[in-house]
CSV table of C-alpha atoms and ligand atoms in Angstrom, one decimal:
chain,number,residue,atom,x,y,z
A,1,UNK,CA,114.1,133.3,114.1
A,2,UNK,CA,111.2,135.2,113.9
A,3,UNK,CA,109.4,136.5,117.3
A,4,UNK,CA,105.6,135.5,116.4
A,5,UNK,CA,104.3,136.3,119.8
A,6,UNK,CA,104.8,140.3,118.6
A,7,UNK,CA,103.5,139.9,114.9
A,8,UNK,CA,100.0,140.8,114.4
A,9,UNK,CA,97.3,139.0,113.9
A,10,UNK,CA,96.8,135.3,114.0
A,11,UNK,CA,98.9,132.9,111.9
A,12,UNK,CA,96.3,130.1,110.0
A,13,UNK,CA,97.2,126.5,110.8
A,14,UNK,CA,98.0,125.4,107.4
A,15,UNK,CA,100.9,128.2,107.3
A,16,UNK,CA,102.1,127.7,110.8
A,17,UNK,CA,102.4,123.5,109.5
A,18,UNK,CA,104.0,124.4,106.5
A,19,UNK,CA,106.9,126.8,108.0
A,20,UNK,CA,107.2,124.2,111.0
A,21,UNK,CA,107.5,121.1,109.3
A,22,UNK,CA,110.7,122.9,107.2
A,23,UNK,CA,112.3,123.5,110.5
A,24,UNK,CA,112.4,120.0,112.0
A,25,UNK,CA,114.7,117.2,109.3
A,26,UNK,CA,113.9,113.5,109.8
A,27,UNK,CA,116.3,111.2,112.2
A,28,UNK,CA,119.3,109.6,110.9
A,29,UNK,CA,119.5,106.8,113.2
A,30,UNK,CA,118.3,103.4,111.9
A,31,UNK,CA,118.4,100.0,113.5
A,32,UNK,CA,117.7,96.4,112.8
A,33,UNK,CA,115.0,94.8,114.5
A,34,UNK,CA,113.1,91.2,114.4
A,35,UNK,CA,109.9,91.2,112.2
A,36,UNK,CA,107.9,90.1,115.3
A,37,UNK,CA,108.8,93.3,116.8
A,38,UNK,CA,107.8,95.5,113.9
A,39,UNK,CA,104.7,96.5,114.5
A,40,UNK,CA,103.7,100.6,114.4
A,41,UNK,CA,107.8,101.3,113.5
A,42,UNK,CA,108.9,102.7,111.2
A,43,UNK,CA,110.7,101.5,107.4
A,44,UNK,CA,113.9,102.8,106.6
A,45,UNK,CA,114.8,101.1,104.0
A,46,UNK,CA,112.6,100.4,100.4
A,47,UNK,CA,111.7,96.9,100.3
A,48,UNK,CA,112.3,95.2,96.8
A,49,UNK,CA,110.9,91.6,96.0
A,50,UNK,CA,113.6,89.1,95.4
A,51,UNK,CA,111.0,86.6,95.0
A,52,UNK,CA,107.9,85.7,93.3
A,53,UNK,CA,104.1,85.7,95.0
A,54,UNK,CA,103.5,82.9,94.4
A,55,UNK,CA,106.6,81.3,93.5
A,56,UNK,CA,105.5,78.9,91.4
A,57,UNK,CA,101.9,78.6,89.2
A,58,UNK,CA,99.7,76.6,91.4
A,59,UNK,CA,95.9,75.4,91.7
A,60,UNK,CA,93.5,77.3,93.6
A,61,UNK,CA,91.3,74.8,94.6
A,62,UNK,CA,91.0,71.0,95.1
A,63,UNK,CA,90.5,69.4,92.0
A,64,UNK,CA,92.0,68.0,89.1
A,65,UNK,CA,94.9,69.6,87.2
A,66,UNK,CA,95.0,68.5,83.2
A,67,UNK,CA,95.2,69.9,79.6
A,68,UNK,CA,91.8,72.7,79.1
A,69,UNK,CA,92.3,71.1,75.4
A,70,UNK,CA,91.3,67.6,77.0
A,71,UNK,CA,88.7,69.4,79.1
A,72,UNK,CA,84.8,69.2,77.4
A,73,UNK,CA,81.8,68.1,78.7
A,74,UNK,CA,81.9,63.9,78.9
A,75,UNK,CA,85.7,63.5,78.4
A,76,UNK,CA,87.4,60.8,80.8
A,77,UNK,CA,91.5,61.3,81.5
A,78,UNK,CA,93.4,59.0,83.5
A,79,UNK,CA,94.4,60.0,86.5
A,80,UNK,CA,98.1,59.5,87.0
A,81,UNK,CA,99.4,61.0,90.4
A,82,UNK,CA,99.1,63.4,92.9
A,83,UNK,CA,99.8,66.5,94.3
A,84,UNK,CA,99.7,68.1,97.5
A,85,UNK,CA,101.0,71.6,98.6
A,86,UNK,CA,104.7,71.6,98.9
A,87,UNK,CA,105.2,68.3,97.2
A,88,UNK,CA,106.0,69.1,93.2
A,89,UNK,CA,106.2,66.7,90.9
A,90,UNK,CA,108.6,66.6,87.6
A,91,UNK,CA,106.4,64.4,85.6
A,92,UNK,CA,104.9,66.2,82.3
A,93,UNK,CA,101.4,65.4,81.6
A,94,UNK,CA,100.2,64.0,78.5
A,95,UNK,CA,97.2,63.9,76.7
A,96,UNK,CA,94.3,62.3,78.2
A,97,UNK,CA,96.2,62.5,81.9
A,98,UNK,CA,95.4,64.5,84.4
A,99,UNK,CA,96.5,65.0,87.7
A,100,UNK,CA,94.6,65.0,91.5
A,101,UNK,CA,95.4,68.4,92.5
A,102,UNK,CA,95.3,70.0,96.5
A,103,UNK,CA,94.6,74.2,97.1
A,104,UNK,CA,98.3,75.1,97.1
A,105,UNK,CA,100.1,72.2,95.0
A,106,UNK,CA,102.5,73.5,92.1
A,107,UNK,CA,100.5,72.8,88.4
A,108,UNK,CA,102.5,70.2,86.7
A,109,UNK,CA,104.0,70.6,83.7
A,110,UNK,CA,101.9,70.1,80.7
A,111,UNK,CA,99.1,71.2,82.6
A,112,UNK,CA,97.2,74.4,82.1
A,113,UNK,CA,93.8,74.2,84.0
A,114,UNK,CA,92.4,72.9,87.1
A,115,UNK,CA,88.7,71.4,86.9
A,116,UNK,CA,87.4,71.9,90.7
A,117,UNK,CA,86.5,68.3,92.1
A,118,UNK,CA,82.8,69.3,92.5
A,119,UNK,CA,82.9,69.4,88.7
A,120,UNK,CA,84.1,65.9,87.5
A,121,UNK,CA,82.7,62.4,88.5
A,122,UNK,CA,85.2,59.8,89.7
A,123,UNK,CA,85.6,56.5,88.2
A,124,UNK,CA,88.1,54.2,89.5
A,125,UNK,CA,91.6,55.9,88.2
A,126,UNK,CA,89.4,58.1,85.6
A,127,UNK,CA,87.5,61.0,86.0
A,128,UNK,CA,85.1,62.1,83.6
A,129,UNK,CA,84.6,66.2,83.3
A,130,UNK,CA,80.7,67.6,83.9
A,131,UNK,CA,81.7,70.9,83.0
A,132,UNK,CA,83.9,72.1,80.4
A,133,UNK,CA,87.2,73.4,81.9
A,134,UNK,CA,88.6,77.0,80.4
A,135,UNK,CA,92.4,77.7,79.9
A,136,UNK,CA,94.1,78.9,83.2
A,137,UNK,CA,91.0,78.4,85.1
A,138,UNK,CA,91.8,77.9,88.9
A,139,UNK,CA,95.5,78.2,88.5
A,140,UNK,CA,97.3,80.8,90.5
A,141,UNK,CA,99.6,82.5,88.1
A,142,UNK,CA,103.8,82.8,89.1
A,143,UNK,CA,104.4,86.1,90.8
A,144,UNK,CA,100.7,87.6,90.3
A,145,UNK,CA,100.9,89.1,93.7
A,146,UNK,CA,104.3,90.1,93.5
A,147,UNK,CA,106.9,89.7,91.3
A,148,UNK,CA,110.7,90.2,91.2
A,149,UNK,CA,112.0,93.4,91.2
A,150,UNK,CA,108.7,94.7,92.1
A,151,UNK,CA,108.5,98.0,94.6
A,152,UNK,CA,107.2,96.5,97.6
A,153,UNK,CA,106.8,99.1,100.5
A,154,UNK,CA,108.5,102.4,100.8
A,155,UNK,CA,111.0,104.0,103.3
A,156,UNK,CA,108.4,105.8,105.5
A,157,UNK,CA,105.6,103.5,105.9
A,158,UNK,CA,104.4,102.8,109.5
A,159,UNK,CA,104.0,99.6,109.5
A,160,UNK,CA,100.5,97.8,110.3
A,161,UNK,CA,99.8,94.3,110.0
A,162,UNK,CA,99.4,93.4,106.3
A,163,UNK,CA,102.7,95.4,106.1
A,164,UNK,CA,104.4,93.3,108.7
A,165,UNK,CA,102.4,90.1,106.3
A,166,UNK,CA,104.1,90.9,103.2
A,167,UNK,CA,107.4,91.9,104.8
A,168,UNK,CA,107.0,88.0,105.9
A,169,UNK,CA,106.1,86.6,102.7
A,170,UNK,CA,109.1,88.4,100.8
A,171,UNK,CA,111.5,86.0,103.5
A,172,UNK,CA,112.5,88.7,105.8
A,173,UNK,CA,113.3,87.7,109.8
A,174,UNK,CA,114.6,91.2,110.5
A,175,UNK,CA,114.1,94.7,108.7
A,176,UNK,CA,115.6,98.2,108.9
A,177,UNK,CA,113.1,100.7,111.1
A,178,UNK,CA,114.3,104.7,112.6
A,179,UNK,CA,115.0,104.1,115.8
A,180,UNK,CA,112.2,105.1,118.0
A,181,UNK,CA,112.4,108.7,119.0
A,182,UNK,CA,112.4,109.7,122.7
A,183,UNK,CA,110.1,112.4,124.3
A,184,UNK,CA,110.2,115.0,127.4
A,185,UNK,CA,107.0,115.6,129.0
A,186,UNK,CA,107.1,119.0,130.9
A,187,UNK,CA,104.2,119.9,132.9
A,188,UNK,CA,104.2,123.4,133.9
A,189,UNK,CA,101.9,125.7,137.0
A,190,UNK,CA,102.0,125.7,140.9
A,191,UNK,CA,98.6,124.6,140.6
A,192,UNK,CA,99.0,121.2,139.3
A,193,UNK,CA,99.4,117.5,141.2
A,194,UNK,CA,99.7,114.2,139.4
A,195,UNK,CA,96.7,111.7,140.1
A,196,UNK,CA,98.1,109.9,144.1
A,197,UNK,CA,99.3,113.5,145.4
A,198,UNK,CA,97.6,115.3,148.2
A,199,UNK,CA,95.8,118.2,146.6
A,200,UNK,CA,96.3,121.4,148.9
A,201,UNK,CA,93.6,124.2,148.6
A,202,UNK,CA,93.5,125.9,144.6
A,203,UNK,CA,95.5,122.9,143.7
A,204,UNK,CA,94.2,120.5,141.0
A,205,UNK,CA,95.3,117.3,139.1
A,206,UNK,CA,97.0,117.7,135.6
A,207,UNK,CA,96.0,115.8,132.9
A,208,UNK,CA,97.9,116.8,129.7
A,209,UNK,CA,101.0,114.7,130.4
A,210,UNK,CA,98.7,111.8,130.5
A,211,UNK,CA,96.7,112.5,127.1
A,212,UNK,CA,99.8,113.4,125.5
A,213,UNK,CA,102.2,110.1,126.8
A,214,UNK,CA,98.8,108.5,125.4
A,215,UNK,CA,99.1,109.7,122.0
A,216,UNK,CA,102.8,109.0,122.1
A,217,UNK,CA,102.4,105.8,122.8
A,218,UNK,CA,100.6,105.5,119.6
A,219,UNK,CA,103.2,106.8,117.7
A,220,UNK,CA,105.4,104.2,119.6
A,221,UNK,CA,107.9,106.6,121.0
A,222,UNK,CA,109.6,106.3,123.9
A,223,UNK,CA,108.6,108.6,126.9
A,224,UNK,CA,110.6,110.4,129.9
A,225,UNK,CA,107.9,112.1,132.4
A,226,UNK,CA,109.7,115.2,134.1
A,227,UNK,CA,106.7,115.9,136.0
A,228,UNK,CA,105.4,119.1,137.2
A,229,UNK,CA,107.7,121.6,137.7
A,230,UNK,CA,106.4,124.4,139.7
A,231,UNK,CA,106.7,128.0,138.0
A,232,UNK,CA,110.1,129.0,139.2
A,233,UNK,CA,112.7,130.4,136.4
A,234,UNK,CA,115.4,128.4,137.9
A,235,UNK,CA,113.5,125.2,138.5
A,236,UNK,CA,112.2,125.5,134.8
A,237,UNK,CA,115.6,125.9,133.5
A,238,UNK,CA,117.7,123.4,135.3
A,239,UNK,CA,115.0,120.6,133.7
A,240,UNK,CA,114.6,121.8,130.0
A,241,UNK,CA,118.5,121.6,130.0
A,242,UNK,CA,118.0,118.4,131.5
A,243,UNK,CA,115.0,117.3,129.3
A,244,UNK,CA,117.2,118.7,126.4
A,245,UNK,CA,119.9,116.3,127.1
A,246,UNK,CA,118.2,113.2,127.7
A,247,UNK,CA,115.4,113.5,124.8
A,248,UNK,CA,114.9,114.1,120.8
A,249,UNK,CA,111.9,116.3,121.7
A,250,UNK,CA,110.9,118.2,124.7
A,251,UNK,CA,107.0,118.8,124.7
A,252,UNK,CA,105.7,121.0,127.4
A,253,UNK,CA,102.1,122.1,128.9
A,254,UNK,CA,101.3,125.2,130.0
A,255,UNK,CA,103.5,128.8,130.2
A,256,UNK,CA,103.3,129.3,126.5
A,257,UNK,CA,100.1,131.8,127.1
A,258,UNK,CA,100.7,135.7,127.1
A,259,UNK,CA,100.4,135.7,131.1
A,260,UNK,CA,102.5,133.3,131.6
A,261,UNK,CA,104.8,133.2,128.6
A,262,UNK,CA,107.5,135.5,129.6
A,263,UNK,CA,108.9,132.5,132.1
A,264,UNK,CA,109.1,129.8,129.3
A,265,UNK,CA,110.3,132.6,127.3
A,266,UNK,CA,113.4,133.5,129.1
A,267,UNK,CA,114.4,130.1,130.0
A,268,UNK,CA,114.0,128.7,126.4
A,269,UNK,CA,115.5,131.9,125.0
A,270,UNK,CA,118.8,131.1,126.8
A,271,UNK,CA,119.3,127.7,125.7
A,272,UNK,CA,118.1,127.8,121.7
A,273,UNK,CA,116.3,129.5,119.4
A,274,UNK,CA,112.1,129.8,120.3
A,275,UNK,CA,109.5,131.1,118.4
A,276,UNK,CA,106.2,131.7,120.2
A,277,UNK,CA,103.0,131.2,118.0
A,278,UNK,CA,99.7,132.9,117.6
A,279,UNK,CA,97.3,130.3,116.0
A,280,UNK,CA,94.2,131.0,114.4
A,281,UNK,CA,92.8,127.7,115.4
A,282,UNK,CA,90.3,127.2,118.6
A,283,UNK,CA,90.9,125.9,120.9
A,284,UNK,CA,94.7,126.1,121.0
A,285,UNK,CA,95.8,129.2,119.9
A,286,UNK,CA,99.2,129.6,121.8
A,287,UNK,CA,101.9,127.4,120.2
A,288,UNK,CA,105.4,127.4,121.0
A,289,UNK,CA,108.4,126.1,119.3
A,290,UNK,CA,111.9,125.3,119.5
A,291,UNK,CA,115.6,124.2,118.3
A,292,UNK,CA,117.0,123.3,121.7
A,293,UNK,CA,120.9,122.5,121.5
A,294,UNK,CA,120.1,118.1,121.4
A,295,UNK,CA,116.3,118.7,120.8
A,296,UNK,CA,113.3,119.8,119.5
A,297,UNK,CA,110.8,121.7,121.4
A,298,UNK,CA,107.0,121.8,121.3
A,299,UNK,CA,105.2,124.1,123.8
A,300,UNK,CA,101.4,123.3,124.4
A,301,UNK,CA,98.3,125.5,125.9
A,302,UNK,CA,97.7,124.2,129.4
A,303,UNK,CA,94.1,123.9,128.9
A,304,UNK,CA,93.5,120.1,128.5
A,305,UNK,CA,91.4,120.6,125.4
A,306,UNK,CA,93.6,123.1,123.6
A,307,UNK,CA,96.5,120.9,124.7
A,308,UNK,CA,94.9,117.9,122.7
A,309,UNK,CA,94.4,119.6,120.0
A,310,UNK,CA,97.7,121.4,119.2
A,311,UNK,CA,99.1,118.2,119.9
A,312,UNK,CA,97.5,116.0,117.5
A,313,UNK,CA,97.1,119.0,115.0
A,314,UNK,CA,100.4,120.3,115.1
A,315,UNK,CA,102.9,118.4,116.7
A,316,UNK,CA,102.0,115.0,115.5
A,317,UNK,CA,102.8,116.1,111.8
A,318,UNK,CA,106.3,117.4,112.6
A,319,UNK,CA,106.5,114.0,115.2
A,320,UNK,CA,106.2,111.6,112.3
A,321,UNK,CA,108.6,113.5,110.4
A,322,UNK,CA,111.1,114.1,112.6
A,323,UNK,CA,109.9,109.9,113.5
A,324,UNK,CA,110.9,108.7,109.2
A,325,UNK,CA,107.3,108.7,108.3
A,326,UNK,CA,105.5,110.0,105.2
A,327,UNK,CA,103.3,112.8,105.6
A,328,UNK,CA,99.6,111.9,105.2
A,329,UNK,CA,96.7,113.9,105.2
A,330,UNK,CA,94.0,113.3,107.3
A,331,UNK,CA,90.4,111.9,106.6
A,332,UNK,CA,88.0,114.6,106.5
A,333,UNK,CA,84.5,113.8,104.8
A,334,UNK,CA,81.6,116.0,104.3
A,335,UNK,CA,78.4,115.6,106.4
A,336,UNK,CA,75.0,116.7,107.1
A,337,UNK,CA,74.6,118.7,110.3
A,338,UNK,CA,72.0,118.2,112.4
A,339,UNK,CA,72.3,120.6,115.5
A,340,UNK,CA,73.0,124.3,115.1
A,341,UNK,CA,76.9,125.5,115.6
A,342,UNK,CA,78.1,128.6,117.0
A,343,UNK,CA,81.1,130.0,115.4
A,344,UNK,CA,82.7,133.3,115.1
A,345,UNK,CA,84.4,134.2,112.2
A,346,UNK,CA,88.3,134.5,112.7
A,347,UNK,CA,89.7,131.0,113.4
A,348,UNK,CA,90.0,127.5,112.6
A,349,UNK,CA,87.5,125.3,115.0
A,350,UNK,CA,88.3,122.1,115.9
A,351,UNK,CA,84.7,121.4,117.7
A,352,UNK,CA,84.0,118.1,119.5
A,353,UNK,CA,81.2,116.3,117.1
A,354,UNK,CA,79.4,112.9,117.0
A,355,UNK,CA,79.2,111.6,113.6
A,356,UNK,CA,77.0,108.7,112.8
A,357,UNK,CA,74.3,107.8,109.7
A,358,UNK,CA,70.9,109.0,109.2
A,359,UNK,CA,67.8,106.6,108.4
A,360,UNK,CA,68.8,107.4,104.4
A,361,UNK,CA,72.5,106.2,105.3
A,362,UNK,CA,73.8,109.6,104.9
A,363,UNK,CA,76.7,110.6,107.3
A,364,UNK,CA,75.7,113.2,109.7
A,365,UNK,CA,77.2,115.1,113.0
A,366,UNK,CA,76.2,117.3,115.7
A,367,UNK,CA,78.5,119.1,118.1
A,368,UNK,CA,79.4,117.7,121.1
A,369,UNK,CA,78.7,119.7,124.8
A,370,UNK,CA,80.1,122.2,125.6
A,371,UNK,CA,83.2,123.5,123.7
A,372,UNK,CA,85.7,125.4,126.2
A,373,UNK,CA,89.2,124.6,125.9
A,374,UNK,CA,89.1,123.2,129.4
A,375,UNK,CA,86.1,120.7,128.8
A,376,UNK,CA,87.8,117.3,128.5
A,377,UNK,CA,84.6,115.2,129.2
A,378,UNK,CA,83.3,116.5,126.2
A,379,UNK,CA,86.2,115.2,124.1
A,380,UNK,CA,86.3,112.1,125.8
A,381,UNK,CA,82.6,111.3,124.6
A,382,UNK,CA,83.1,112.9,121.0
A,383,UNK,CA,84.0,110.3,117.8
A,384,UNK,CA,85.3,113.2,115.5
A,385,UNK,CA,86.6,116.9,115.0
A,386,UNK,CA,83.9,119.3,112.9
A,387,UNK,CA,86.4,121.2,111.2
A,388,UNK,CA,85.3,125.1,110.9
A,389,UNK,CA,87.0,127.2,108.2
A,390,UNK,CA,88.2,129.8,109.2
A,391,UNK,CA,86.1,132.6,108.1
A,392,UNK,CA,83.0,130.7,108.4
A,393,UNK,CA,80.2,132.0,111.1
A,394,UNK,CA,77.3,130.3,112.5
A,395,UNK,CA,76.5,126.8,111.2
A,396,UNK,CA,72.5,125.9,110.6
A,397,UNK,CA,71.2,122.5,110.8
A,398,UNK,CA,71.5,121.1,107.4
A,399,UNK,CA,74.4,123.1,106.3
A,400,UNK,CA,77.7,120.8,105.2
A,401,UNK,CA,80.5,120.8,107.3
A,402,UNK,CA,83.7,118.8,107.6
A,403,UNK,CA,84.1,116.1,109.8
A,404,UNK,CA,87.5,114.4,111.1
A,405,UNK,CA,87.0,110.9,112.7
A,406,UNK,CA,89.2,110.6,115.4
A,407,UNK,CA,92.5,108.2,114.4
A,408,UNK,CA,94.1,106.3,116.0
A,409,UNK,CA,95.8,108.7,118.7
A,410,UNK,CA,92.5,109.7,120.1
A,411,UNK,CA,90.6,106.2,119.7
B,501,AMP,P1,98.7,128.1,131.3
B,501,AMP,O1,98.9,128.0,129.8
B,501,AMP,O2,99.8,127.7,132.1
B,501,AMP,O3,98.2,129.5,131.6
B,501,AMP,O4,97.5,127.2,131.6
B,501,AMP,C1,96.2,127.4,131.1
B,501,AMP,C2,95.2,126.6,131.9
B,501,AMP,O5,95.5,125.2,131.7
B,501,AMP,C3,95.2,126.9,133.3
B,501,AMP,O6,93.9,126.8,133.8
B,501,AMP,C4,96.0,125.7,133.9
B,501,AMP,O7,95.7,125.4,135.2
B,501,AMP,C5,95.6,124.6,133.0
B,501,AMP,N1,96.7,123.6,132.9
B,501,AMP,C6,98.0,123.9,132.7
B,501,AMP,N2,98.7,122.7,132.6
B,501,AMP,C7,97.8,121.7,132.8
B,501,AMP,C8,97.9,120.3,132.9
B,501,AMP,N3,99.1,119.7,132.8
B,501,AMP,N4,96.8,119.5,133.1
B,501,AMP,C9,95.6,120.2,133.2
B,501,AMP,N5,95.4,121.5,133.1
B,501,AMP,C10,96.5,122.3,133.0
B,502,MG,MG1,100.5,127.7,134.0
């Protein structure tokens, strides 16, 4: 593999994605699992409709089902049974007849209107029409929503709640998903404690395993926290191999930066193949990658913000991949902004912004605080990424800029 620590220049993020996401194949492994439990996972199979939505035409209101030829303004049809929802009936309608009619119940045969109930008067066993009824009006055609045969939902879709809806209405109690994928967390530095430890002096707590178990969570994977392992070449390598064996991925924080790389370096170098990265995105520019003998392996910047970032910018795509889903593109709109930006020329910025409208309803954003790779408040209290091109400078207020609403791994 090629070495990218040692190639000049930085590599833009939409080549770094493209190379990356050839390098890391979809999982194999499949399983069947109750509707109920569906939720967020993953199709594996395409869903084809065996049935018709509706399955039968049927009125979509309560009223009166009849003949739209017997239908004008004054007529008076005899009303000869019922229908409620569920309860068919095999009678065929006549002339003149016409048929009381619940929201749901199958149209009778011979029938081919409803007349909603606010529009006829009752008399006794009649009913006489006040206005005139049209062909097909109120009726609920066979299979309008769906129909056999139909393509229903593709392998790949993560699915929400209308999916999980329609999966129900097409009769299925248990459906074909990847099996979820599992995930090492690596936290790397001497200087680092998890939130409950004793901080000694220069010592501070970490937070990327926790905004990264976060965002795996909402990709519904499963999570093994290895902790912090302190910056020791044979501590290091005794829990990647470990980390290798027990996960599908092994993401780390920290080390991947030039001072620091040479440790992650050597221990990754003797147990796969590792490319380091050089990213022209900020924050974030060190990226590391891997084909571990059982696993992938992501390496993240240790600075909280640059962590994020690569995280949700890089990894996340080759996460649903690897994961069975689709590739989607995210939401990025165009908006007004209101607050000056400073930007150098040279990378990609991901800059914490506030969208929201102004008084004309257009959208609008201003940056967020400060913007150093190690300012997490200011991403906490941000609703969106302004995305800078690359070889864009300075933004002025006014200027258009592209905005990125958070999703839902950073909601
Ligand atoms: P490194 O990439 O290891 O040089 O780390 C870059 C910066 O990120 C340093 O200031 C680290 O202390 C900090 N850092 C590394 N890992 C974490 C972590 N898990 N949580 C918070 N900060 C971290
Ligand atoms: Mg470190």
């Amino acid at each position: 593999m090629v070495d990218c620590f040692s190639a000049p220049g930085l590599v833009p993020l939409e080549s770094a994605m493209e190379q990356l996401l050839g390098l890391v194949q979809k999982t194999q492994q499949t399983e069947i699992i109750d509707l109920e439990q569906a939720l967020g996972r993953v199709l594996a199979k395409d869903q084809i409709s065996n049935l018709n939505i509706p399955p039968a035409d049927n009125s979509a209101m309560d009223g009166y089902a009849l003949k739209c030829a017997d239908g004008s303004v004054g007529a008076s049809l005899k009303m000869v049974a019922k229908v409620f929802a569920g309860h068919p009936i095999s009678q065929n309608i006549q002339t003149g007849e016409c048929v009381r009619i619940m929201t749901g119940g199958q149209i009778p045969t011979g029938c081919d209107a409803v007349s909603m109930q606010e529009n006829v008067s009752a008399n006794g066993e009649d009913i006489i029409i006040n206005q005139t009824v049209q062909a097909g009006e109120n009726i609920r055609r066979q299979g309008e929503d769906i129909s056999v045969g139909q393509s229903v939902l593709k392998s790949g879709q993560r699915l929400t709640a209308s999916h999980i809806g329609l999966l129900a209405s097409l009769g299925n109690q248990n459906i074909c998903v990847y099996k979820k994928l599992t995930v090492a967390l690596i936290s790397t530095g001497d200087e680092l404690k998890k939130p409950g430890q004793t901080l000694n002096a220069g010592q501070f707590f970490e937070s990327n395993t926790y905004t990264v178990n976060a965002m795996l969570k909402r990709l519904d994977m499963n999570v093994l926290d290895f902790g912090i392992i302190p910056d020791n070449l044979e501590l290091l390598s005794e829990t990647f191999a470990a980390a290798d064996s027990q996960a599908d991925i092994v993401i780390s924080s920290g080390g991947v930066s030039v001072g620091e790389a040479d440790y992650t370096k050597t221990v990754l170098e003797k147990l796969g193949k590792i490319q380091f990265w050089k990213l022209a995105i900020k924050p974030g520019k060190p990226f590391a990658f891997g084909l571990l003998p059982n696993s992938y392996f992501f390496g993240l910047p240790g600075n909280p913000v640059s962590a994020m970032v690569t995280m949700h910018q890089l990894a996340t795509p080759l996460l649903r991949k690897i994961a069975g889903e689709d590739a989607r593109l995210p939401l990025r709109l165009q908006a007004k902004t209101c607050e000056k930006i400073r930007k150098r020329p040279g990378r990609t910025d991901f800059q914490r912004g506030i969208y929201s409208f102004d008084e004309s309803g257009q959208l609008q954003v201003r940056p967020n605080g400060a913007q150093g790779s190690g300012i997490l408040s200011s991403m906490s209290a941000a609703n969106c990424y302004i995305v800078l091109e690359q070889q864009r400078g300075n933004v002025d207020v006014g200027e258009q800029v592209l905005v990125e609403p958070f999703d839902e791994l950073l909601r």
